[in-house]
Tab-separated table of N, CA and C in Angstrom:
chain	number	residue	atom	x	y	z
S	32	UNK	N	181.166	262.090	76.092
S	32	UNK	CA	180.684	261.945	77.453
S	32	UNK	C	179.841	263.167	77.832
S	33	UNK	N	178.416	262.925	78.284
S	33	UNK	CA	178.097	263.788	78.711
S	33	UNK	C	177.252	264.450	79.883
S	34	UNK	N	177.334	265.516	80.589
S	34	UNK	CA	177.259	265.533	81.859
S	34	UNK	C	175.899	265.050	82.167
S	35	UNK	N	175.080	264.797	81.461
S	35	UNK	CA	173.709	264.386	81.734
S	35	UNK	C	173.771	263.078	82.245
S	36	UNK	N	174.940	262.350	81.351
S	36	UNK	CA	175.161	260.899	81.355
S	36	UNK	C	175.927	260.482	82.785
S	37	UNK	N	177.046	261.347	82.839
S	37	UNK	CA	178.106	261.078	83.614
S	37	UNK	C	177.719	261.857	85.154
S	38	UNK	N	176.988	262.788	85.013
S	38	UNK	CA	176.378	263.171	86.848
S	38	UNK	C	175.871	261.972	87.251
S	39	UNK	N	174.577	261.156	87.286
S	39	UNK	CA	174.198	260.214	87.809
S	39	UNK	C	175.268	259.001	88.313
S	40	UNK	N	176.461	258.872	88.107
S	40	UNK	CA	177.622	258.144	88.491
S	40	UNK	C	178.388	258.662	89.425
S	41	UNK	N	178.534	260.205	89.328
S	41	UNK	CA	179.069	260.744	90.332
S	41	UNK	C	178.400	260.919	91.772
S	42	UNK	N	177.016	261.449	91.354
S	42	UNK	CA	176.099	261.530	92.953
S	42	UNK	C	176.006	259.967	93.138
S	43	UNK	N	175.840	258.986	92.773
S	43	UNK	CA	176.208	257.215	93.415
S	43	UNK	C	177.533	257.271	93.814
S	44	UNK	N	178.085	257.395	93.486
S	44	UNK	CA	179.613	257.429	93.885
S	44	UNK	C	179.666	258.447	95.393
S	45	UNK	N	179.314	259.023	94.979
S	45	UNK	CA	179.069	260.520	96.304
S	45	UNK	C	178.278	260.143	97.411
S	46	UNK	N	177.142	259.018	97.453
S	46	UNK	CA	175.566	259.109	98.749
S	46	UNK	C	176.514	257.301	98.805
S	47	UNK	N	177.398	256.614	98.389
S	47	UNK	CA	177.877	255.393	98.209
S	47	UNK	C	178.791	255.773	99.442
S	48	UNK	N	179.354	256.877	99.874
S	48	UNK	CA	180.205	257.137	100.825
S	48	UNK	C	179.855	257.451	102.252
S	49	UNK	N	180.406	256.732	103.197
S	49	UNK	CA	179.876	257.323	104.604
S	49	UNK	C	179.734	258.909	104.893
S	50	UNK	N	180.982	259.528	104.224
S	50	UNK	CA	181.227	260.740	105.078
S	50	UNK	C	179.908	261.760	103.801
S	51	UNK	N	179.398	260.904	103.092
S	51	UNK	CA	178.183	261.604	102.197
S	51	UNK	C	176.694	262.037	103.533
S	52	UNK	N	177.178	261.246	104.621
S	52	UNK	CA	175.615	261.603	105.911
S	52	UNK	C	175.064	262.681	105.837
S	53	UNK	N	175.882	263.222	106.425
S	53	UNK	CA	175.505	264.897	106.885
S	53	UNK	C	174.803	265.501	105.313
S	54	UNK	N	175.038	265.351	104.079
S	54	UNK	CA	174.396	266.164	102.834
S	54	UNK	C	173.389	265.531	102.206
S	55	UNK	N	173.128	264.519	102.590
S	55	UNK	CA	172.107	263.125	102.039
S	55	UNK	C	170.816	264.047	101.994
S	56	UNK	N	170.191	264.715	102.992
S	56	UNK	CA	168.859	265.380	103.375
S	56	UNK	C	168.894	266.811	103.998
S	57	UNK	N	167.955	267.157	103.489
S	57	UNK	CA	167.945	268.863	103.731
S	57	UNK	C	168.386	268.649	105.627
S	58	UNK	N	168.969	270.003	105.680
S	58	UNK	CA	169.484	270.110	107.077
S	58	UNK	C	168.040	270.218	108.301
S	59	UNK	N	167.708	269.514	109.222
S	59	UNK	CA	166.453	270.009	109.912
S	59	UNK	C	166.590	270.748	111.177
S	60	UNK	N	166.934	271.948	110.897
S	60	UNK	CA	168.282	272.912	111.994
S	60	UNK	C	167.002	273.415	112.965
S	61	UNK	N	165.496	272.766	112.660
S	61	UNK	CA	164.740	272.790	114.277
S	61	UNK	C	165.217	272.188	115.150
S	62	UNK	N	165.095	270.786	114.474
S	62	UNK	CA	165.019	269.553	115.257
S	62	UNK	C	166.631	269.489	115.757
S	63	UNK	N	167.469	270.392	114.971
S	63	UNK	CA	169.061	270.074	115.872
S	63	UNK	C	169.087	271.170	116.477
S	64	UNK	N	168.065	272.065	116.800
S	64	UNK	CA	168.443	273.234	117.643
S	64	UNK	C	169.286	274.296	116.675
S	65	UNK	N	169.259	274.012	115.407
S	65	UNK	CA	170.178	275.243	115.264
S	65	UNK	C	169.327	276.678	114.534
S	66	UNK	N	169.167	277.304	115.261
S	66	UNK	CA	167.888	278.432	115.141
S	66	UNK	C	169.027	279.750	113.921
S	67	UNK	N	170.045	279.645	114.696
S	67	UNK	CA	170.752	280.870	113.484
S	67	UNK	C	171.390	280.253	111.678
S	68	UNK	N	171.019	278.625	111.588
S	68	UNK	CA	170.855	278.151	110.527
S	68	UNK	C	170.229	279.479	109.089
S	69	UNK	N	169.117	279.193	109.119
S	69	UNK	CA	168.207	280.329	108.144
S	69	UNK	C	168.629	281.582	108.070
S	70	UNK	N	169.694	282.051	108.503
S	70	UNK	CA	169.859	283.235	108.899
S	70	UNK	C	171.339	283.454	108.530
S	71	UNK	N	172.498	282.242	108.329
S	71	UNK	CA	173.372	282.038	107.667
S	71	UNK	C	173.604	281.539	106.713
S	72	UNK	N	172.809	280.630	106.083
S	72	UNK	CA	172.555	279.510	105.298
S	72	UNK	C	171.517	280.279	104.375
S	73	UNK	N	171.718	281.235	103.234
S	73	UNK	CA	169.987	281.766	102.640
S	73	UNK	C	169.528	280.357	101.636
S	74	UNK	N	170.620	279.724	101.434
S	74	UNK	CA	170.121	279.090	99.831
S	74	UNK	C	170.312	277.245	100.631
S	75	UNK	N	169.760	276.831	101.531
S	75	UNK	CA	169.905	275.392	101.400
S	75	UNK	C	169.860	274.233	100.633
S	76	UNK	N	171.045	273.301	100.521
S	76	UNK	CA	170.693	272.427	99.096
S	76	UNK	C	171.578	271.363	100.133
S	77	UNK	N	171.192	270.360	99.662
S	77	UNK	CA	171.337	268.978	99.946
S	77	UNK	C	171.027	267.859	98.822
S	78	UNK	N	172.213	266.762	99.064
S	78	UNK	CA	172.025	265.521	97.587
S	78	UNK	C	170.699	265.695	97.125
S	79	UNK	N	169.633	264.753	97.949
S	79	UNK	CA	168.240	264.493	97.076
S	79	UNK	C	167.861	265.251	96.516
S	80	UNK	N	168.093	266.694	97.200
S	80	UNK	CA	167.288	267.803	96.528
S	80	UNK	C	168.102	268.016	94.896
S	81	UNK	N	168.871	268.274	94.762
S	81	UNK	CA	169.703	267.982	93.779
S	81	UNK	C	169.663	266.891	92.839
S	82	UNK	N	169.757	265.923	93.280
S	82	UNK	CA	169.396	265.017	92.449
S	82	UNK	C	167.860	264.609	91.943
S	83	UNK	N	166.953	265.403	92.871
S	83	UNK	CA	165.510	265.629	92.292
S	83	UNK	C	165.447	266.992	91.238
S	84	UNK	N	166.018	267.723	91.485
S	84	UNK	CA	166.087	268.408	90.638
S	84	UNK	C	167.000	268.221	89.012
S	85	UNK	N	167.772	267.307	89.432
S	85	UNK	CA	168.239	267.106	88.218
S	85	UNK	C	167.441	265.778	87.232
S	86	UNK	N	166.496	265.115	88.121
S	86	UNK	CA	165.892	264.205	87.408
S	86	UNK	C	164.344	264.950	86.981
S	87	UNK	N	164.168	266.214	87.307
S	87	UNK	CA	162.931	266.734	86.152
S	87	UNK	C	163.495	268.091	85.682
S	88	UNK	N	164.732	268.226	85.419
S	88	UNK	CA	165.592	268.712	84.117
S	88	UNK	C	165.344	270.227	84.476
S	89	UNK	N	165.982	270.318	86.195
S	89	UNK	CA	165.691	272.066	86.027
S	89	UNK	C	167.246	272.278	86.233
S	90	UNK	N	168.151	271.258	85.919
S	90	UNK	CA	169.632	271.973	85.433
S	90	UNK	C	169.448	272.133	83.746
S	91	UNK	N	169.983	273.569	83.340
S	91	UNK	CA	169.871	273.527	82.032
S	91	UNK	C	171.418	273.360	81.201
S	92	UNK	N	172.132	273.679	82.126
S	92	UNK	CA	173.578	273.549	82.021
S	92	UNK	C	173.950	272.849	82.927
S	93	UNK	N	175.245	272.376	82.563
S	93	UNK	CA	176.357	271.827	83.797
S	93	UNK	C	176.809	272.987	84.732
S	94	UNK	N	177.056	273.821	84.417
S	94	UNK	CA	176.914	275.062	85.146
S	94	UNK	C	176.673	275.186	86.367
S	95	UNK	N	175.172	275.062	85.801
S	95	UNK	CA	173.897	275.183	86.963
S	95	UNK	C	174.014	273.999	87.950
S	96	UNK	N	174.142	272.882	87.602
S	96	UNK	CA	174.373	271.494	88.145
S	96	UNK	C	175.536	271.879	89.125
S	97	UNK	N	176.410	271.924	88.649
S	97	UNK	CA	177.844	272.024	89.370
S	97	UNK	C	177.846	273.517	90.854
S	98	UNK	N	176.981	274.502	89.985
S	98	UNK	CA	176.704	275.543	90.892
S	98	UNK	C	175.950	274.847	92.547
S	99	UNK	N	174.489	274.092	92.050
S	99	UNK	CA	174.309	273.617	93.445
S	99	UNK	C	174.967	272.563	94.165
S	100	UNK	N	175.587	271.888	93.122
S	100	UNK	CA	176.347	270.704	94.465
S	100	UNK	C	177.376	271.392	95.061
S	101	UNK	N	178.130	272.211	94.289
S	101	UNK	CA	178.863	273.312	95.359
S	101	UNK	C	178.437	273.901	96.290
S	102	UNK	N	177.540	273.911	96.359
S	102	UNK	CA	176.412	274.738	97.595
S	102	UNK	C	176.569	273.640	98.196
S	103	UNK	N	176.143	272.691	98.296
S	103	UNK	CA	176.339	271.883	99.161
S	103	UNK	C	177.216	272.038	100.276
S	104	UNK	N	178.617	271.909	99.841
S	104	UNK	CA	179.593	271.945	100.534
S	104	UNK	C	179.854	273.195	101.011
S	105	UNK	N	179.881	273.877	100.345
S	105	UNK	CA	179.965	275.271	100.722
S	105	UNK	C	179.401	275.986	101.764
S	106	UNK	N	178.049	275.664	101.782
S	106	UNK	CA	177.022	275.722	102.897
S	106	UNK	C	177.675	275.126	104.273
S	107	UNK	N	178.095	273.670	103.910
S	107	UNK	CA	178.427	272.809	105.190
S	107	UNK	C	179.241	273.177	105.975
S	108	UNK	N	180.499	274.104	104.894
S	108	UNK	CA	181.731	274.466	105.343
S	108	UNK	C	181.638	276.084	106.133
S	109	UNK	N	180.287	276.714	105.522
S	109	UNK	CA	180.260	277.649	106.001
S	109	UNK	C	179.742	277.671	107.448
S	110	UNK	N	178.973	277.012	107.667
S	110	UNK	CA	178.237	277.456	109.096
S	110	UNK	C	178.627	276.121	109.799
S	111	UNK	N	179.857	275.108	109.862
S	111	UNK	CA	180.645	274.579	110.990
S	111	UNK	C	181.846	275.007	111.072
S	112	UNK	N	182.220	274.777	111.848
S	112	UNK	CA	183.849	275.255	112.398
S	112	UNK	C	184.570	274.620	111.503
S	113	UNK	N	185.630	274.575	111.049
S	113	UNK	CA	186.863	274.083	110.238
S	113	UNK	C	187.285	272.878	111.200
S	114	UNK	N	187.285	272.649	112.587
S	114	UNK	CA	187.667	271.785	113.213
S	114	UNK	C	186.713	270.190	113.595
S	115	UNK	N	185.305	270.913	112.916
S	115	UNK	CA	183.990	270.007	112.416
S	115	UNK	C	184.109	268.297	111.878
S	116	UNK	N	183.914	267.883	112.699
S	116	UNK	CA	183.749	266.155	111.115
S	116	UNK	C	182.732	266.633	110.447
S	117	UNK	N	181.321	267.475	110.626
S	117	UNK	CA	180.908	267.993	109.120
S	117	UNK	C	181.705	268.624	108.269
S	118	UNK	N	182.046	269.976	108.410
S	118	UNK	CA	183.282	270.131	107.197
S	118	UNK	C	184.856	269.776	106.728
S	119	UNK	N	184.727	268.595	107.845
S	119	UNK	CA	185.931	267.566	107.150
S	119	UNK	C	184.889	266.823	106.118
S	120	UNK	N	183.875	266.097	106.332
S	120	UNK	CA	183.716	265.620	105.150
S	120	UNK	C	183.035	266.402	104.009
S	121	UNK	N	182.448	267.530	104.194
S	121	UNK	CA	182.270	268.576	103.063
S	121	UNK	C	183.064	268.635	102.185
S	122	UNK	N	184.316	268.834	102.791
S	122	UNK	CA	185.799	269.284	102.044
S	122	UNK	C	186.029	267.641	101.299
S	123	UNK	N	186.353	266.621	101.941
S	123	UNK	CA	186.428	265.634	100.910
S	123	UNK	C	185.590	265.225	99.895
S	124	UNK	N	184.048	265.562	100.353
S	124	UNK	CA	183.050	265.363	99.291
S	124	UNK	C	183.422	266.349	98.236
S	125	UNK	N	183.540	267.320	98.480
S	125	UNK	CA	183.466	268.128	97.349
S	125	UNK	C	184.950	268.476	96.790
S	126	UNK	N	186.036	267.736	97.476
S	126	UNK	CA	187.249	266.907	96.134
S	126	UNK	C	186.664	266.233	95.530
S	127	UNK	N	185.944	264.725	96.007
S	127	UNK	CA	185.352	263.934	95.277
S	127	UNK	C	185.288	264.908	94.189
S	128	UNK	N	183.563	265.483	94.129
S	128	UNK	CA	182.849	265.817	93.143
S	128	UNK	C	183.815	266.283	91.744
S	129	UNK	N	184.829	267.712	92.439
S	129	UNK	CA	185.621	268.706	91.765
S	129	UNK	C	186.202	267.469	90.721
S	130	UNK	N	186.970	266.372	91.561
S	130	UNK	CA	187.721	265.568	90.742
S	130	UNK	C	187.159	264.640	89.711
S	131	UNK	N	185.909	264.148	89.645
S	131	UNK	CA	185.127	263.847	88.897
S	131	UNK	C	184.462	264.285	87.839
S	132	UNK	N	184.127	265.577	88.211
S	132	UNK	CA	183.304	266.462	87.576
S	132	UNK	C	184.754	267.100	86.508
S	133	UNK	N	185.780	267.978	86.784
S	133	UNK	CA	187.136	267.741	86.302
S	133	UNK	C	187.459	266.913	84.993
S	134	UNK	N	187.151	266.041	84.935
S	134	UNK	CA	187.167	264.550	84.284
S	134	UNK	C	186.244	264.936	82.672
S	135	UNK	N	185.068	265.480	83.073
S	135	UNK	CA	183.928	265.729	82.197
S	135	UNK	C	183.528	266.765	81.885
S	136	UNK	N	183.854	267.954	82.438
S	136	UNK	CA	183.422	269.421	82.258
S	136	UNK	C	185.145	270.260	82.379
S	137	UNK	N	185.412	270.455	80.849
S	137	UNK	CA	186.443	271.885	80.980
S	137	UNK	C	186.338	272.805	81.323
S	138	UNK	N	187.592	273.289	81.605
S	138	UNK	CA	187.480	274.725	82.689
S	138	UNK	C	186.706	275.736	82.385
S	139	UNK	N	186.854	275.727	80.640
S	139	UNK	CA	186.273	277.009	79.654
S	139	UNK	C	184.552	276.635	80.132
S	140	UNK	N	184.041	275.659	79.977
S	140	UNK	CA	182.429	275.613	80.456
S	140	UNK	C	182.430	275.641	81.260
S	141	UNK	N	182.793	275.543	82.138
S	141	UNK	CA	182.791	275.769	83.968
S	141	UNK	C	183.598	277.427	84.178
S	142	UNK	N	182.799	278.435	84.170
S	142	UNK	CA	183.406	279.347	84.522
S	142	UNK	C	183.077	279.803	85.854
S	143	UNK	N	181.966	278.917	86.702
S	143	UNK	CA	182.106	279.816	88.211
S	143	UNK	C	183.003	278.470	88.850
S	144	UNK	N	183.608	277.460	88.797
S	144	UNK	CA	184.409	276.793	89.252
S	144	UNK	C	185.205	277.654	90.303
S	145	UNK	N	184.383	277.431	91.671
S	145	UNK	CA	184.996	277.984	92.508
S	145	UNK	C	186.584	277.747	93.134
S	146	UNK	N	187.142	278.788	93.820
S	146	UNK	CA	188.694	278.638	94.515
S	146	UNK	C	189.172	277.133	94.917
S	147	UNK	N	190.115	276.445	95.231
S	147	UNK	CA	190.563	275.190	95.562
S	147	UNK	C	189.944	275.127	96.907
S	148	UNK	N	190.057	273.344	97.189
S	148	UNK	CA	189.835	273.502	98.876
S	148	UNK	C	190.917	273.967	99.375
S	149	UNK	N	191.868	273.885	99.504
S	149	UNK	CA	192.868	274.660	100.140
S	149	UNK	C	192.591	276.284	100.126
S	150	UNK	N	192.010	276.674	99.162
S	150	UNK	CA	191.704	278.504	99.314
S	150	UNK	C	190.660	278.809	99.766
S	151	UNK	N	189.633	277.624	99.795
S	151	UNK	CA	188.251	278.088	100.701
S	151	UNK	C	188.116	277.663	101.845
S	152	UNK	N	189.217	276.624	102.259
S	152	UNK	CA	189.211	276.570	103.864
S	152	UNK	C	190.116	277.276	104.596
S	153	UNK	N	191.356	278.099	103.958
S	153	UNK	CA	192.018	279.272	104.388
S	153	UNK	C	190.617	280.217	104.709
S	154	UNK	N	190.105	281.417	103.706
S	154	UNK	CA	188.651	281.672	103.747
S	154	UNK	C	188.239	281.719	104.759
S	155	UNK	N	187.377	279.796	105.266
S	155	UNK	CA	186.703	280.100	105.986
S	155	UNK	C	187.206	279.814	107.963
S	156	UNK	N	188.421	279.304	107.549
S	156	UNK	CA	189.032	279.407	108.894
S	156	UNK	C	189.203	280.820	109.554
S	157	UNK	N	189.592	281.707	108.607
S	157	UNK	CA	189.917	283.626	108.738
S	157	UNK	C	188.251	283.317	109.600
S	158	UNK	N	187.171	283.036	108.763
S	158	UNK	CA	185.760	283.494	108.694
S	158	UNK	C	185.462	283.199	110.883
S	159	UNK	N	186.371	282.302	110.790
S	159	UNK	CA	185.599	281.543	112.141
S	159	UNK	C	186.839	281.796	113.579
S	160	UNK	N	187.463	282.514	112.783
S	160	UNK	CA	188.670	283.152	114.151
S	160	UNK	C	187.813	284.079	115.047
């Protein structure tokens, strides 16, 4: 199985889900008023972008792959409140992913496999007291 093969099942599985809205398209933090966006957020990533990038092969590893869809969430979780329906569904999207991705990539190749959700929403709840 391999992740080249088996990502394209997971992001369908992932934009196939309602609570996938909010990460579908780059964030447009004019048009929502959110001006301190760019300024918390340095690295924005969102599905398409991701999945455009993975369809003209600028993941060279799973690694790399796994590095930005974590951004994803990570991002989402960072700059809403913990009490958010955006980073409620951040946090389930990115079980989804973990648990999928899990499935196809060992721990030993995945070495930035970030903290659990349970340790990054401890994290970022501290972050937002």
């Amino acid at each position: 199985m391999s992740w080249k093969e088996e990502f394209p099942k997971i992001w369908d599985k992932m934009m196939a889900r309602r609570d996938s809205e909010f990460f579908r398209d780059p964030v447009d933090w004019k048009a929502l008023g959110l001006y301190d966006y760019p300024t918390i957020i340095k690295k924005p990533m969102d599905m398409r972008t991701l999945k455009k990038n993975f369809d003209n092969n600028v993941y060279q590893s799973p690694a790399d792959l796994a590095s930005d869809t974590r951004l994803i969430f990570l991002n989402a979780m960072t700059y809403n409140d913990p009490s958010s329906k955006v980073f409620s569904h951040a946090k389930t999207q990115r079980e989804i992913f973990e648990s999928a991705w899990n499935a196809i990539v060992n721990a030993e190749e995945d070495k930035d496999r970030p903290p659990s959700v349970e340790q990054l929403t401890e994290f970022v709840e501290k972050c937002h007291r």
